[in-house]
PDB file of C-alpha atoms and ligand atoms in Angstrom:
ATOM      1  CA  UNK Z   1       3.581 -10.518 -22.177  1.00 96.00           C
ATOM      2  CA  UNK Z   2       3.835 -12.147 -18.752  1.00 97.00           C
ATOM      3  CA  UNK Z   3       1.463 -12.285 -15.701  1.00 98.00           C
ATOM      4  CA  UNK Z   4       1.679 -14.320 -12.547  1.00 98.00           C
ATOM      5  CA  UNK Z   5      -1.200 -16.746 -12.592  1.00 98.00           C
ATOM      6  CA  UNK Z   6      -2.421 -19.321  -9.989  1.00 98.00           C
ATOM      7  CA  UNK Z   7      -2.300 -22.382 -11.811  1.00 98.00           C
ATOM      8  CA  UNK Z   8      -3.521 -24.989  -8.534  1.00 97.00           C
ATOM      9  CA  UNK Z   9      -3.767 -24.036  -4.729  1.00 96.00           C
ATOM     10  CA  UNK Z  10      -0.508 -22.783  -3.804  1.00 97.00           C
ATOM     11  CA  UNK Z  11       1.146 -22.930  -6.943  1.00 98.00           C
ATOM     12  CA  UNK Z  12       2.333 -19.349  -9.121  1.00 98.00           C
ATOM     13  CA  UNK Z  13       3.670 -19.591 -12.489  1.00 97.00           C
ATOM     14  CA  UNK Z  14       5.086 -16.641 -14.405  1.00 98.00           C
ATOM     15  CA  UNK Z  15       3.413 -17.419 -17.658  1.00 97.00           C
ATOM     16  CA  UNK Z  16       4.900 -16.052 -21.122  1.00 96.00           C
ATOM     17  CA  UNK Z  17       2.169 -15.978 -23.101  1.00 96.00           C
ATOM     18  CA  UNK Z  18      -0.802 -13.760 -21.417  1.00 97.00           C
ATOM     19  CA  UNK Z  19      -3.179 -11.982 -23.592  1.00 97.00           C
ATOM     20  CA  UNK Z  20      -2.409  -8.203 -23.580  1.00 97.00           C
ATOM     21  CA  UNK Z  21      -5.695  -6.432 -22.139  1.00 98.00           C
ATOM     22  CA  UNK Z  22      -8.234  -4.609 -24.757  1.00 97.00           C
ATOM     23  CA  UNK Z  23      -8.709  -1.129 -23.851  1.00 98.00           C
ATOM     24  CA  UNK Z  24     -12.211   0.031 -23.401  1.00 98.00           C
ATOM     25  CA  UNK Z  25     -12.968   3.393 -24.652  1.00 98.00           C
ATOM     26  CA  UNK Z  26     -12.854   4.730 -20.811  1.00 98.00           C
ATOM     27  CA  UNK Z  27     -10.240   2.695 -19.922  1.00 98.00           C
ATOM     28  CA  UNK Z  28      -6.125   3.480 -19.481  1.00 98.00           C
ATOM     29  CA  UNK Z  29      -4.129   0.624 -20.280  1.00 98.00           C
ATOM     30  CA  UNK Z  30      -1.023   1.040 -17.568  1.00 98.00           C
ATOM     31  CA  UNK Z  31       2.383  -0.704 -17.686  1.00 98.00           C
ATOM     32  CA  UNK Z  32       2.644  -2.019 -13.618  1.00 98.00           C
ATOM     33  CA  UNK Z  33       5.892  -1.264 -11.984  1.00 98.00           C
ATOM     34  CA  UNK Z  34       4.900  -2.712  -8.331  1.00 98.00           C
ATOM     35  CA  UNK Z  35       2.578  -5.026  -7.089  1.00 98.00           C
ATOM     36  CA  UNK Z  36       1.488  -5.363  -2.696  1.00 98.00           C
ATOM     37  CA  UNK Z  37       0.675  -8.537  -1.635  1.00 98.00           C
ATOM     38  CA  UNK Z  38      -1.752  -8.772   1.238  1.00 93.00           C
ATOM     39  CA  UNK Z  39      -3.886 -11.269   2.792  1.00 92.00           C
ATOM     40  CA  UNK Z  40      -6.781 -11.453   0.683  1.00 92.00           C
ATOM     41  CA  UNK Z  41      -4.575 -12.486  -2.199  1.00 96.00           C
ATOM     42  CA  UNK Z  42      -3.157 -15.194   0.007  1.00 95.00           C
ATOM     43  CA  UNK Z  43      -6.668 -16.695   0.737  1.00 94.00           C
ATOM     44  CA  UNK Z  44      -6.818 -16.836  -3.167  1.00 96.00           C
ATOM     45  CA  UNK Z  45      -3.137 -18.327  -3.134  1.00 97.00           C
ATOM     46  CA  UNK Z  46      -4.355 -21.036  -0.697  1.00 95.00           C
ATOM     47  CA  UNK Z  47      -7.415 -22.097  -2.866  1.00 94.00           C
ATOM     48  CA  UNK Z  48      -9.382 -21.144   0.373  1.00 91.00           C
ATOM     49  CA  UNK Z  49     -11.296 -18.161  -1.849  1.00 92.00           C
ATOM     50  CA  UNK Z  50     -12.671 -18.970  -5.102  1.00 93.00           C
ATOM     51  CA  UNK Z  51     -11.995 -17.515  -8.157  1.00 96.00           C
ATOM     52  CA  UNK Z  52     -13.750 -17.714 -12.036  1.00 97.00           C
ATOM     53  CA  UNK Z  53     -10.918 -19.834 -13.125  1.00 97.00           C
ATOM     54  CA  UNK Z  54      -7.661 -21.489 -13.540  1.00 97.00           C
ATOM     55  CA  UNK Z  55      -5.337 -20.259 -14.431  1.00 98.00           C
ATOM     56  CA  UNK Z  56      -6.051 -17.097 -12.671  1.00 98.00           C
ATOM     57  CA  UNK Z  57      -3.892 -13.749 -13.014  1.00 98.00           C
ATOM     58  CA  UNK Z  58      -3.087 -12.347  -8.752  1.00 98.00           C
ATOM     59  CA  UNK Z  59      -3.310  -9.402  -7.067  1.00 98.00           C
ATOM     60  CA  UNK Z  60      -5.184  -6.218  -6.363  1.00 98.00           C
ATOM     61  CA  UNK Z  61      -2.721  -3.796  -5.510  1.00 98.00           C
ATOM     62  CA  UNK Z  62      -0.997  -2.188  -8.116  1.00 98.00           C
ATOM     63  CA  UNK Z  63       0.851   1.009  -9.292  1.00 98.00           C
ATOM     64  CA  UNK Z  64       1.984   1.783 -12.876  1.00 98.00           C
ATOM     65  CA  UNK Z  65       2.627   3.825 -15.984  1.00 97.00           C
ATOM     66  CA  UNK Z  66      -0.265   4.639 -18.394  1.00 98.00           C
ATOM     67  CA  UNK Z  67       0.698   3.798 -21.880  1.00 97.00           C
ATOM     68  CA  UNK Z  68      -2.482   4.178 -23.867  1.00 98.00           C
ATOM     69  CA  UNK Z  69      -6.059   5.698 -22.919  1.00 98.00           C
ATOM     70  CA  UNK Z  70      -9.484   5.140 -24.280  1.00 98.00           C
ATOM     71  CA  UNK Z  71     -11.279   7.486 -26.802  1.00 98.00           C
ATOM     72  CA  UNK Z  72     -12.878   8.796 -23.729  1.00 98.00           C
ATOM     73  CA  UNK Z  73     -10.054   9.728 -22.047  1.00 98.00           C
ATOM     74  CA  UNK Z  74      -7.847  12.618 -21.984  1.00 98.00           C
ATOM     75  CA  UNK Z  75      -4.228  11.518 -24.048  1.00 98.00           C
ATOM     76  CA  UNK Z  76      -2.586  14.108 -21.787  1.00 98.00           C
ATOM     77  CA  UNK Z  77      -2.710  11.033 -18.881  1.00 98.00           C
ATOM     78  CA  UNK Z  78      -0.498   9.218 -20.986  1.00 98.00           C
ATOM     79  CA  UNK Z  79       2.771   9.194 -19.084  1.00 97.00           C
ATOM     80  CA  UNK Z  80       0.609   9.375 -15.583  1.00 97.00           C
ATOM     81  CA  UNK Z  81       2.317   7.113 -12.721  1.00 98.00           C
ATOM     82  CA  UNK Z  82      -0.916   5.804 -11.288  1.00 98.00           C
ATOM     83  CA  UNK Z  83      -2.088   3.686  -8.121  1.00 98.00           C
ATOM     84  CA  UNK Z  84      -5.332   1.099  -8.948  1.00 98.00           C
ATOM     85  CA  UNK Z  85      -8.518   1.152  -6.728  1.00 98.00           C
ATOM     86  CA  UNK Z  86      -8.901  -2.435  -7.505  1.00 98.00           C
ATOM     87  CA  UNK Z  87     -12.660  -2.116  -6.537  1.00 98.00           C
ATOM     88  CA  UNK Z  88     -15.204  -0.786  -8.912  1.00 98.00           C
ATOM     89  CA  UNK Z  89     -19.009  -0.643  -7.557  1.00 98.00           C
ATOM     90  CA  UNK Z  90     -21.706  -0.487 -10.393  1.00 98.00           C
ATOM     91  CA  UNK Z  91     -22.375   3.181  -9.305  1.00 97.00           C
ATOM     92  CA  UNK Z  92     -26.192   2.502 -10.167  1.00 98.00           C
ATOM     93  CA  UNK Z  93     -27.221   0.785  -6.516  1.00 98.00           C
ATOM     94  CA  UNK Z  94     -28.967   2.449  -4.114  1.00 98.00           C
ATOM     95  CA  UNK Z  95     -26.261   1.481  -1.894  1.00 98.00           C
ATOM     96  CA  UNK Z  96     -23.633   3.063  -4.795  1.00 98.00           C
ATOM     97  CA  UNK Z  97     -26.189   6.021  -5.104  1.00 98.00           C
ATOM     98  CA  UNK Z  98     -26.461   6.559  -1.130  1.00 98.00           C
ATOM     99  CA  UNK Z  99     -21.737   6.940  -1.399  1.00 98.00           C
ATOM    100  CA  UNK Z 100     -21.643   3.164   0.183  1.00 98.00           C
ATOM    101  CA  UNK Z 101     -19.718   1.888  -2.811  1.00 98.00           C
ATOM    102  CA  UNK Z 102     -18.172  -1.029  -0.406  1.00 98.00           C
ATOM    103  CA  UNK Z 103     -21.733  -2.777   0.011  1.00 98.00           C
ATOM    104  CA  UNK Z 104     -22.512  -2.797  -3.719  1.00 98.00           C
ATOM    105  CA  UNK Z 105     -23.484  -6.328  -4.666  1.00 98.00           C
ATOM    106  CA  UNK Z 106     -22.391  -5.674  -8.119  1.00 98.00           C
ATOM    107  CA  UNK Z 107     -18.955  -4.690  -7.454  1.00 98.00           C
ATOM    108  CA  UNK Z 108     -16.023  -6.261  -9.741  1.00 98.00           C
ATOM    109  CA  UNK Z 109     -12.495  -6.650  -7.363  1.00 98.00           C
ATOM    110  CA  UNK Z 110      -9.725  -7.420  -9.003  1.00 98.00           C
ATOM    111  CA  UNK Z 111      -7.772 -10.313  -8.438  1.00 98.00           C
ATOM    112  CA  UNK Z 112     -11.192 -11.843  -6.559  1.00 97.00           C
ATOM    113  CA  UNK Z 113     -13.712 -11.519  -9.352  1.00 97.00           C
ATOM    114  CA  UNK Z 114     -12.123  -9.993 -12.515  1.00 97.00           C
ATOM    115  CA  UNK Z 115      -8.420 -10.716 -13.245  1.00 97.00           C
ATOM    116  CA  UNK Z 116      -5.619  -9.337 -11.186  1.00 98.00           C
ATOM    117  CA  UNK Z 117      -2.932  -6.952 -11.538  1.00 98.00           C
ATOM    118  CA  UNK Z 118       0.016  -8.920 -11.695  1.00 98.00           C
ATOM    119  CA  UNK Z 119       0.256  -8.256 -15.686  1.00 98.00           C
ATOM    120  CA  UNK Z 120       2.916  -6.661 -17.267  1.00 98.00           C
ATOM    121  CA  UNK Z 121      -0.112  -4.442 -18.527  1.00 98.00           C
ATOM    122  CA  UNK Z 122      -3.406  -4.006 -17.083  1.00 98.00           C
ATOM    123  CA  UNK Z 123      -6.402  -2.266 -18.797  1.00 98.00           C
ATOM    124  CA  UNK Z 124      -8.878  -0.353 -15.984  1.00 98.00           C
ATOM    125  CA  UNK Z 125     -11.707   2.389 -15.746  1.00 98.00           C
ATOM    126  CA  UNK Z 126      -9.631   5.916 -16.366  1.00 98.00           C
ATOM    127  CA  UNK Z 127     -11.352   7.194 -12.630  1.00 98.00           C
ATOM    128  CA  UNK Z 128      -9.976   4.036 -10.557  1.00 98.00           C
ATOM    129  CA  UNK Z 129      -6.686   4.929 -11.929  1.00 98.00           C
ATOM    130  CA  UNK Z 130      -5.453   8.364  -8.956  1.00 98.00           C
ATOM    131  CA  UNK Z 131      -2.477   9.929 -10.005  1.00 98.00           C
ATOM    132  CA  UNK Z 132       0.183   9.722  -7.837  1.00 98.00           C
ATOM    133  CA  UNK Z 133       1.502  13.092  -6.247  1.00 98.00           C
ATOM    134  CA  UNK Z 134       4.517  14.632  -7.682  1.00 96.00           C
ATOM    135  CA  UNK Z 135       7.928  13.202  -5.314  1.00 96.00           C
ATOM    136  CA  UNK Z 136       5.618  10.660  -3.695  1.00 97.00           C
ATOM    137  CA  UNK Z 137       8.024   7.266  -3.554  1.00 97.00           C
ATOM    138  CA  UNK Z 138       6.755   3.919  -5.836  1.00 97.00           C
ATOM    139  CA  UNK Z 139       6.985   2.383  -2.078  1.00 98.00           C
ATOM    140  CA  UNK Z 140       4.950   4.807  -0.668  1.00 98.00           C
ATOM    141  CA  UNK Z 141       2.513   4.720  -3.400  1.00 98.00           C
ATOM    142  CA  UNK Z 142       1.837   1.059  -3.776  1.00 98.00           C
ATOM    143  CA  UNK Z 143       0.860   1.677  -0.289  1.00 98.00           C
ATOM    144  CA  UNK Z 144      -2.299   3.667  -0.949  1.00 98.00           C
ATOM    145  CA  UNK Z 145      -4.975   0.811  -1.120  1.00 98.00           C
ATOM    146  CA  UNK Z 146      -4.480  -0.771   2.284  1.00 98.00           C
ATOM    147  CA  UNK Z 147      -3.736   2.625   3.570  1.00 98.00           C
ATOM    148  CA  UNK Z 148      -7.205   3.449   2.148  1.00 98.00           C
ATOM    149  CA  UNK Z 149      -8.546   0.602   4.215  1.00 98.00           C
ATOM    150  CA  UNK Z 150      -6.650   1.758   7.275  1.00 98.00           C
ATOM    151  CA  UNK Z 151      -8.333   4.978   6.957  1.00 98.00           C
ATOM    152  CA  UNK Z 152     -11.612   4.234   6.473  1.00 98.00           C
ATOM    153  CA  UNK Z 153     -11.742   1.908   9.384  1.00 98.00           C
ATOM    154  CA  UNK Z 154     -10.289   4.750  11.670  1.00 98.00           C
ATOM    155  CA  UNK Z 155     -12.822   6.970  10.524  1.00 96.00           C
ATOM    156  CA  UNK Z 156     -15.780   4.273  10.962  1.00 95.00           C
ATOM    157  CA  UNK Z 157     -14.166   3.909  14.833  1.00 96.00           C
ATOM    158  CA  UNK Z 158     -14.509   8.000  15.298  1.00 96.00           C
ATOM    159  CA  UNK Z 159     -11.029   7.451  16.906  1.00 97.00           C
ATOM    160  CA  UNK Z 160     -10.174  10.479  18.931  1.00 96.00           C
ATOM    161  CA  UNK Z 161      -6.697  11.935  19.338  1.00 96.00           C
ATOM    162  CA  UNK Z 162      -4.641  10.162  22.803  1.00 97.00           C
ATOM    163  CA  UNK Z 163      -7.145   7.466  22.391  1.00 97.00           C
ATOM    164  CA  UNK Z 164      -5.366   3.938  23.513  1.00 98.00           C
ATOM    165  CA  UNK Z 165      -5.966   1.837  20.610  1.00 98.00           C
ATOM    166  CA  UNK Z 166      -5.371  -1.734  20.778  1.00 98.00           C
ATOM    167  CA  UNK Z 167      -4.403  -3.130  17.367  1.00 98.00           C
ATOM    168  CA  UNK Z 168      -4.790  -7.223  17.308  1.00 98.00           C
ATOM    169  CA  UNK Z 169      -2.087  -8.279  14.662  1.00 98.00           C
ATOM    170  CA  UNK Z 170       0.743  -6.952  13.372  1.00 98.00           C
ATOM    171  CA  UNK Z 171       0.529  -8.219   9.832  1.00 96.00           C
ATOM    172  CA  UNK Z 172       0.625  -5.325   7.013  1.00 96.00           C
ATOM    173  CA  UNK Z 173      -2.543  -3.955   7.608  1.00 97.00           C
ATOM    174  CA  UNK Z 174      -2.294  -3.609  11.497  1.00 98.00           C
ATOM    175  CA  UNK Z 175       0.726  -1.907  10.990  1.00 98.00           C
ATOM    176  CA  UNK Z 176      -0.552   0.680   8.779  1.00 98.00           C
ATOM    177  CA  UNK Z 177      -3.337   1.259  11.169  1.00 98.00           C
ATOM    178  CA  UNK Z 178      -0.843   1.507  13.786  1.00 98.00           C
ATOM    179  CA  UNK Z 179       0.921   4.726  11.483  1.00 98.00           C
ATOM    180  CA  UNK Z 180      -2.468   6.247  10.598  1.00 98.00           C
ATOM    181  CA  UNK Z 181      -3.371   5.824  14.372  1.00 98.00           C
ATOM    182  CA  UNK Z 182      -0.035   7.770  15.240  1.00 98.00           C
ATOM    183  CA  UNK Z 183      -0.895  10.544  12.414  1.00 98.00           C
ATOM    184  CA  UNK Z 184      -4.042  11.259  14.356  1.00 97.00           C
ATOM    185  CA  UNK Z 185      -2.103  11.491  17.590  1.00 98.00           C
ATOM    186  CA  UNK Z 186      -3.811   8.176  18.918  1.00 98.00           C
ATOM    187  CA  UNK Z 187      -1.634   5.660  20.651  1.00 98.00           C
ATOM    188  CA  UNK Z 188      -1.015   2.324  19.033  1.00 98.00           C
ATOM    189  CA  UNK Z 189      -0.731  -0.442  21.015  1.00 98.00           C
ATOM    190  CA  UNK Z 190       0.015  -4.132  19.053  1.00 98.00           C
ATOM    191  CA  UNK Z 191      -0.255  -7.587  20.024  1.00 98.00           C
ATOM    192  CA  UNK Z 192       1.014 -10.283  17.648  1.00 97.00           C
ATOM    193  CA  UNK Z 193       2.379 -14.099  18.207  1.00 96.00           C
ATOM    194  CA  UNK Z 194       4.645 -14.042  15.642  1.00 96.00           C
ATOM    195  CA  UNK Z 195       7.716 -11.997  17.188  1.00 96.00           C
ATOM    196  CA  UNK Z 196       8.903 -10.833  14.030  1.00 96.00           C
ATOM    197  CA  UNK Z 197       5.905  -9.155  13.006  1.00 97.00           C
ATOM    198  CA  UNK Z 198       5.433  -7.727  16.749  1.00 98.00           C
ATOM    199  CA  UNK Z 199       8.790  -6.467  16.100  1.00 98.00           C
ATOM    200  CA  UNK Z 200       8.123  -4.544  13.147  1.00 98.00           C
ATOM    201  CA  UNK Z 201       5.561  -2.800  14.311  1.00 98.00           C
ATOM    202  CA  UNK Z 202       7.067  -1.712  17.954  1.00 98.00           C
ATOM    203  CA  UNK Z 203       9.873  -0.403  15.143  1.00 98.00           C
ATOM    204  CA  UNK Z 204       7.558   1.527  13.804  1.00 98.00           C
ATOM    205  CA  UNK Z 205       6.641   3.246  17.059  1.00 98.00           C
ATOM    206  CA  UNK Z 206       3.643   0.996  18.530  1.00 98.00           C
ATOM    207  CA  UNK Z 207       3.762  -0.241  22.157  1.00 98.00           C
ATOM    208  CA  UNK Z 208       3.719  -4.284  23.042  1.00 98.00           C
ATOM    209  CA  UNK Z 209       0.586  -5.133  24.564  1.00 98.00           C
ATOM    210  CA  UNK Z 210       0.671  -5.128  29.010  1.00 98.00           C
ATOM    211  CA  UNK Z 211      -0.174  -8.291  30.480  1.00 97.00           C
ATOM    212  CA  UNK Z 212      -3.902  -6.134  31.531  1.00 96.00           C
ATOM    213  CA  UNK Z 213      -5.476  -3.692  30.662  1.00 97.00           C
ATOM    214  CA  UNK Z 214      -8.810  -2.567  28.631  1.00 98.00           C
ATOM    215  CA  UNK Z 215      -8.545  -0.329  25.674  1.00 98.00           C
ATOM    216  CA  UNK Z 216     -11.320   2.070  24.857  1.00 98.00           C
ATOM    217  CA  UNK Z 217     -10.888   0.752  20.442  1.00 98.00           C
ATOM    218  CA  UNK Z 218      -9.514  -2.162  19.425  1.00 98.00           C
ATOM    219  CA  UNK Z 219      -8.797  -3.039  15.751  1.00 98.00           C
ATOM    220  CA  UNK Z 220      -8.771  -6.536  15.210  1.00 98.00           C
ATOM    221  CA  UNK Z 221      -6.919  -7.018  11.731  1.00 98.00           C
ATOM    222  CA  UNK Z 222      -5.838 -10.473  11.699  1.00 95.00           C
ATOM    223  CA  UNK Z 223      -8.797 -12.464  11.139  1.00 92.00           C
ATOM    224  CA  UNK Z 224      -7.474 -15.510  13.440  1.00 93.00           C
ATOM    225  CA  UNK Z 225     -10.622 -16.599  15.067  1.00 91.00           C
ATOM    226  CA  UNK Z 226      -8.696 -16.345  18.523  1.00 93.00           C
ATOM    227  CA  UNK Z 227      -8.179 -13.068  17.801  1.00 95.00           C
ATOM    228  CA  UNK Z 228     -11.486 -12.136  18.242  1.00 95.00           C
ATOM    229  CA  UNK Z 229     -11.358 -13.288  21.568  1.00 94.00           C
ATOM    230  CA  UNK Z 230      -8.842 -11.203  22.551  1.00 95.00           C
ATOM    231  CA  UNK Z 231     -10.256  -7.951  20.984  1.00 97.00           C
ATOM    232  CA  UNK Z 232     -13.454  -8.707  22.807  1.00 96.00           C
ATOM    233  CA  UNK Z 233     -11.278  -9.474  26.559  1.00 96.00           C
ATOM    234  CA  UNK Z 234      -9.482  -6.328  25.901  1.00 97.00           C
ATOM    235  CA  UNK Z 235     -11.863  -4.255  25.119  1.00 98.00           C
ATOM    236  CA  UNK Z 236     -13.189  -1.099  27.833  1.00 98.00           C
ATOM    237  CA  UNK Z 237     -16.862  -0.860  28.469  1.00 98.00           C
ATOM    238  CA  UNK Z 238     -18.470   1.348  25.735  1.00 98.00           C
ATOM    239  CA  UNK Z 239     -15.427   0.121  23.740  1.00 98.00           C
ATOM    240  CA  UNK Z 240     -15.260   0.057  20.298  1.00 98.00           C
ATOM    241  CA  UNK Z 241     -14.205  -2.894  18.322  1.00 98.00           C
ATOM    242  CA  UNK Z 242     -13.270  -2.598  14.496  1.00 98.00           C
ATOM    243  CA  UNK Z 243     -12.476  -5.931  12.502  1.00 98.00           C
ATOM    244  CA  UNK Z 244     -11.277  -5.782   9.669  1.00 97.00           C
ATOM    245  CA  UNK Z 245      -9.468  -9.251   9.310  1.00 94.00           C
ATOM    246  CA  UNK Z 246     -11.801 -11.919   8.169  1.00 90.00           C
ATOM    247  CA  UNK Z 247     -12.341 -15.603   8.584  1.00 88.00           C
ATOM    248  CA  UNK Z 248     -15.147 -18.001   7.326  1.00 87.00           C
ATOM    249  CA  UNK Z 249     -14.454 -19.812  10.608  1.00 90.00           C
ATOM    250  CA  UNK Z 250     -16.360 -18.916  13.248  1.00 91.00           C
ATOM    251  CA  UNK Z 251     -14.896 -17.730  16.836  1.00 90.00           C
ATOM    252  CA  UNK Z 252     -16.208 -17.566  20.494  1.00 90.00           C
ATOM    253  CA  UNK Z 253     -17.947 -15.080  21.381  1.00 90.00           C
ATOM    254  CA  UNK Z 254     -20.013 -14.413  24.443  1.00 90.00           C
ATOM    255  CA  UNK Z 255     -22.963 -12.184  24.965  1.00 93.00           C
ATOM    256  CA  UNK Z 256     -22.786 -11.423  28.072  1.00 95.00           C
ATOM    257  CA  UNK Z 257     -19.326  -9.946  27.501  1.00 94.00           C
ATOM    258  CA  UNK Z 258     -20.810  -7.912  24.903  1.00 95.00           C
ATOM    259  CA  UNK Z 259     -23.557  -7.021  26.660  1.00 97.00           C
ATOM    260  CA  UNK Z 260     -22.662  -6.091  30.074  1.00 97.00           C
ATOM    261  CA  UNK Z 261     -19.871  -4.244  28.790  1.00 97.00           C
ATOM    262  CA  UNK Z 262     -22.326  -2.266  25.919  1.00 98.00           C
ATOM    263  CA  UNK Z 263     -19.569  -2.947  22.848  1.00 98.00           C
ATOM    264  CA  UNK Z 264     -19.657  -1.954  19.395  1.00 97.00           C
ATOM    265  CA  UNK Z 265     -18.342  -4.365  16.825  1.00 97.00           C
ATOM    266  CA  UNK Z 266     -18.086  -2.544  13.501  1.00 97.00           C
ATOM    267  CA  UNK Z 267     -17.622  -4.534  10.359  1.00 97.00           C
ATOM    268  CA  UNK Z 268     -15.011  -2.878   8.292  1.00 97.00           C
ATOM    269  CA  UNK Z 269     -14.798  -3.623   3.892  1.00 97.00           C
ATOM    270  CA  UNK Z 270     -12.662  -1.891   2.397  1.00 98.00           C
ATOM    271  CA  UNK Z 271     -13.271   2.259   1.568  1.00 98.00           C
ATOM    272  CA  UNK Z 272     -16.333   3.892  -0.147  1.00 98.00           C
ATOM    273  CA  UNK Z 273     -15.462   5.452  -4.039  1.00 98.00           C
ATOM    274  CA  UNK Z 274     -14.027   7.880  -4.441  1.00 98.00           C
ATOM    275  CA  UNK Z 275     -13.552   9.756  -0.929  1.00 98.00           C
ATOM    276  CA  UNK Z 276     -11.638   7.514   0.705  1.00 98.00           C
ATOM    277  CA  UNK Z 277      -9.413   6.856  -1.984  1.00 98.00           C
ATOM    278  CA  UNK Z 278      -8.745  10.551  -2.697  1.00 98.00           C
ATOM    279  CA  UNK Z 279      -8.669  10.749   1.125  1.00 98.00           C
ATOM    280  CA  UNK Z 280      -5.736   7.749   1.179  1.00 98.00           C
ATOM    281  CA  UNK Z 281      -3.804   9.084  -2.146  1.00 98.00           C
ATOM    282  CA  UNK Z 282      -3.741  12.490  -0.433  1.00 98.00           C
ATOM    283  CA  UNK Z 283      -2.542  11.576   2.623  1.00 98.00           C
ATOM    284  CA  UNK Z 284      -0.008   9.230   1.639  1.00 98.00           C
ATOM    285  CA  UNK Z 285       3.101  11.415   1.390  1.00 98.00           C
ATOM    286  CA  UNK Z 286       2.357  12.808   5.166  1.00 98.00           C
ATOM    287  CA  UNK Z 287       1.639   9.078   6.667  1.00 98.00           C
ATOM    288  CA  UNK Z 288       4.660   7.289   4.356  1.00 98.00           C
ATOM    289  CA  UNK Z 289       3.058   3.582   4.518  1.00 98.00           C
ATOM    290  CA  UNK Z 290       5.949   2.339   2.101  1.00 98.00           C
ATOM    291  CA  UNK Z 291       7.516   2.209   5.531  1.00 98.00           C
ATOM    292  CA  UNK Z 292       5.566  -1.422   6.304  1.00 98.00           C
ATOM    293  CA  UNK Z 293       6.978  -2.847   2.960  1.00 98.00           C
ATOM    294  CA  UNK Z 294       9.719  -5.476   3.634  1.00 95.00           C
ATOM    295  CA  UNK Z 295      10.178  -8.259   1.701  1.00 95.00           C
ATOM    296  CA  UNK Z 296      11.048  -7.369  -2.440  1.00 97.00           C
ATOM    297  CA  UNK Z 297      10.908  -9.890  -5.592  1.00 97.00           C
ATOM    298  CA  UNK Z 298      10.961  -9.123  -8.719  1.00 97.00           C
ATOM    299  CA  UNK Z 299       8.060 -10.747 -10.652  1.00 97.00           C
ATOM    300  CA  UNK Z 300      10.756 -14.010 -11.972  1.00 97.00           C
ATOM    301  CA  UNK Z 301      10.530 -14.914  -8.195  1.00 97.00           C
ATOM    302  CA  UNK Z 302       6.525 -14.232  -7.539  1.00 98.00           C
ATOM    303  CA  UNK Z 303       6.271 -18.103  -6.788  1.00 97.00           C
ATOM    304  CA  UNK Z 304       8.900 -17.500  -3.523  1.00 98.00           C
ATOM    305  CA  UNK Z 305       7.206 -13.892  -2.874  1.00 98.00           C
ATOM    306  CA  UNK Z 306       3.600 -15.143  -2.350  1.00 98.00           C
ATOM    307  CA  UNK Z 307       5.100 -18.965  -0.498  1.00 97.00           C
ATOM    308  CA  UNK Z 308       7.459 -16.425   2.108  1.00 97.00           C
ATOM    309  CA  UNK Z 309       4.458 -13.907   2.891  1.00 96.00           C
ATOM    310  CA  UNK Z 310       2.773 -15.098   4.961  1.00 93.00           C
ATOM    311  CA  UNK Z 311       5.905 -15.350   7.569  1.00 93.00           C
ATOM    312  CA  UNK Z 312       7.975 -12.706   6.988  1.00 96.00           C
ATOM    313  CA  UNK Z 313       7.349  -9.385   8.811  1.00 96.00           C
ATOM    314  CA  UNK Z 314       5.979  -5.871   6.878  1.00 97.00           C
ATOM    315  CA  UNK Z 315       4.711  -5.958   3.411  1.00 98.00           C
ATOM    316  CA  UNK Z 316       5.489  -8.557   0.696  1.00 98.00           C
ATOM    317  CA  UNK Z 317       5.976  -6.735  -2.383  1.00 98.00           C
ATOM    318  CA  UNK Z 318       6.984  -7.726  -6.025  1.00 98.00           C
ATOM    319  CA  UNK Z 319       8.600  -4.904  -8.774  1.00 97.00           C
ATOM    320  CA  UNK Z 320       8.433  -5.448 -12.430  1.00 97.00           C
ATOM    321  CA  UNK Z 321      11.391  -4.348 -14.771  1.00 90.00           C
ATOM    322  CA  UNK Z 322       9.265  -0.884 -15.886  1.00 84.00           C
ATOM    323  CA  UNK Z 323       9.964   0.377 -11.718  1.00 81.00           C
ATOM    324  CA  UNK Z 324      13.545   1.177 -13.127  1.00 78.00           C
ATOM    325  CA  UNK Z 325      11.799   3.485 -15.305  1.00 79.00           C
ATOM    326  CA  UNK Z 326      11.981   6.840 -13.360  1.00 78.00           C
ATOM    327  CA  UNK Z 327       8.610   8.042 -12.207  1.00 74.00           C
ATOM    328  CA  UNK Z 328       7.189  11.188 -13.517  1.00 69.00           C
TER     329      UNK Z 328
HETATM  330 ZN1   ZN T 401      -5.175  -5.178  -0.129  1.00 78.83          ZN
HETATM  331 ZN1   ZN T 402     -23.614  -0.772  -6.746  1.00 78.83          ZN
END
């Protein structure tokens, strides 16, 4: 079967003879319909995030149709259209027992420390394959995973209706934070040095950041070190700064500002299983996260998709021929 694999930093190829996955007793195998590209995939693509070995199957945001189930899984699930929750916590450690599965030290992550989902067939434990709500378009379903990140971050920040929130970075995660804020009745204000990305956020209803003014909540979604400086500068006294973007490059931060303004810095790492993901699936119909999709590439052009994803506004996604099969 075909798979999109990283063969060296910045080089993605379609392998024609990639091995098919085994279906364990608790697994489902799905025929992939589409895969979204996100920032963490791009850091793997660039060679900035190490993977166990090359060639490496990329991607973690997949949707597909179940074509096979393991012995312990209800046979009726065959034919179900699903979204994959691509982080598998151990479900046994103290963090998992406390429901804080995002910080599980043994978390398996598709595309990072487990083979990614840009393959025609992918096997996952059945509990991490979420059934699509009836009638939900593929465009919205494929954005359910990053939407779960955005919704979990809003929850952690305790955003209230009518609060004006600054969103630093209008990449796909920033756009989803804007949509989630609007759905809550909060007011997203956005800043991004890239004109196309900023324009996309404004198209989706966010206001551009004014020259001055402070915000009670600031979301840093880009991971660019200078963006953290903007986030701190623009946070109001007693403000919460919610960090979603990540970078290993140190950023400049004055404790004077943080202490004098009594700022809270909140790191937000993905979402907790299963509640956060269930909430995202349930709310996708209302939030319509597929509105952030822009560049669409067939699997054969996956190399172009990865090369262009950083410069293209909105979210880039890759579709498989299987997408043409009518959804159930
Ligand atoms: Zn993602
Ligand atoms: Zn655990």
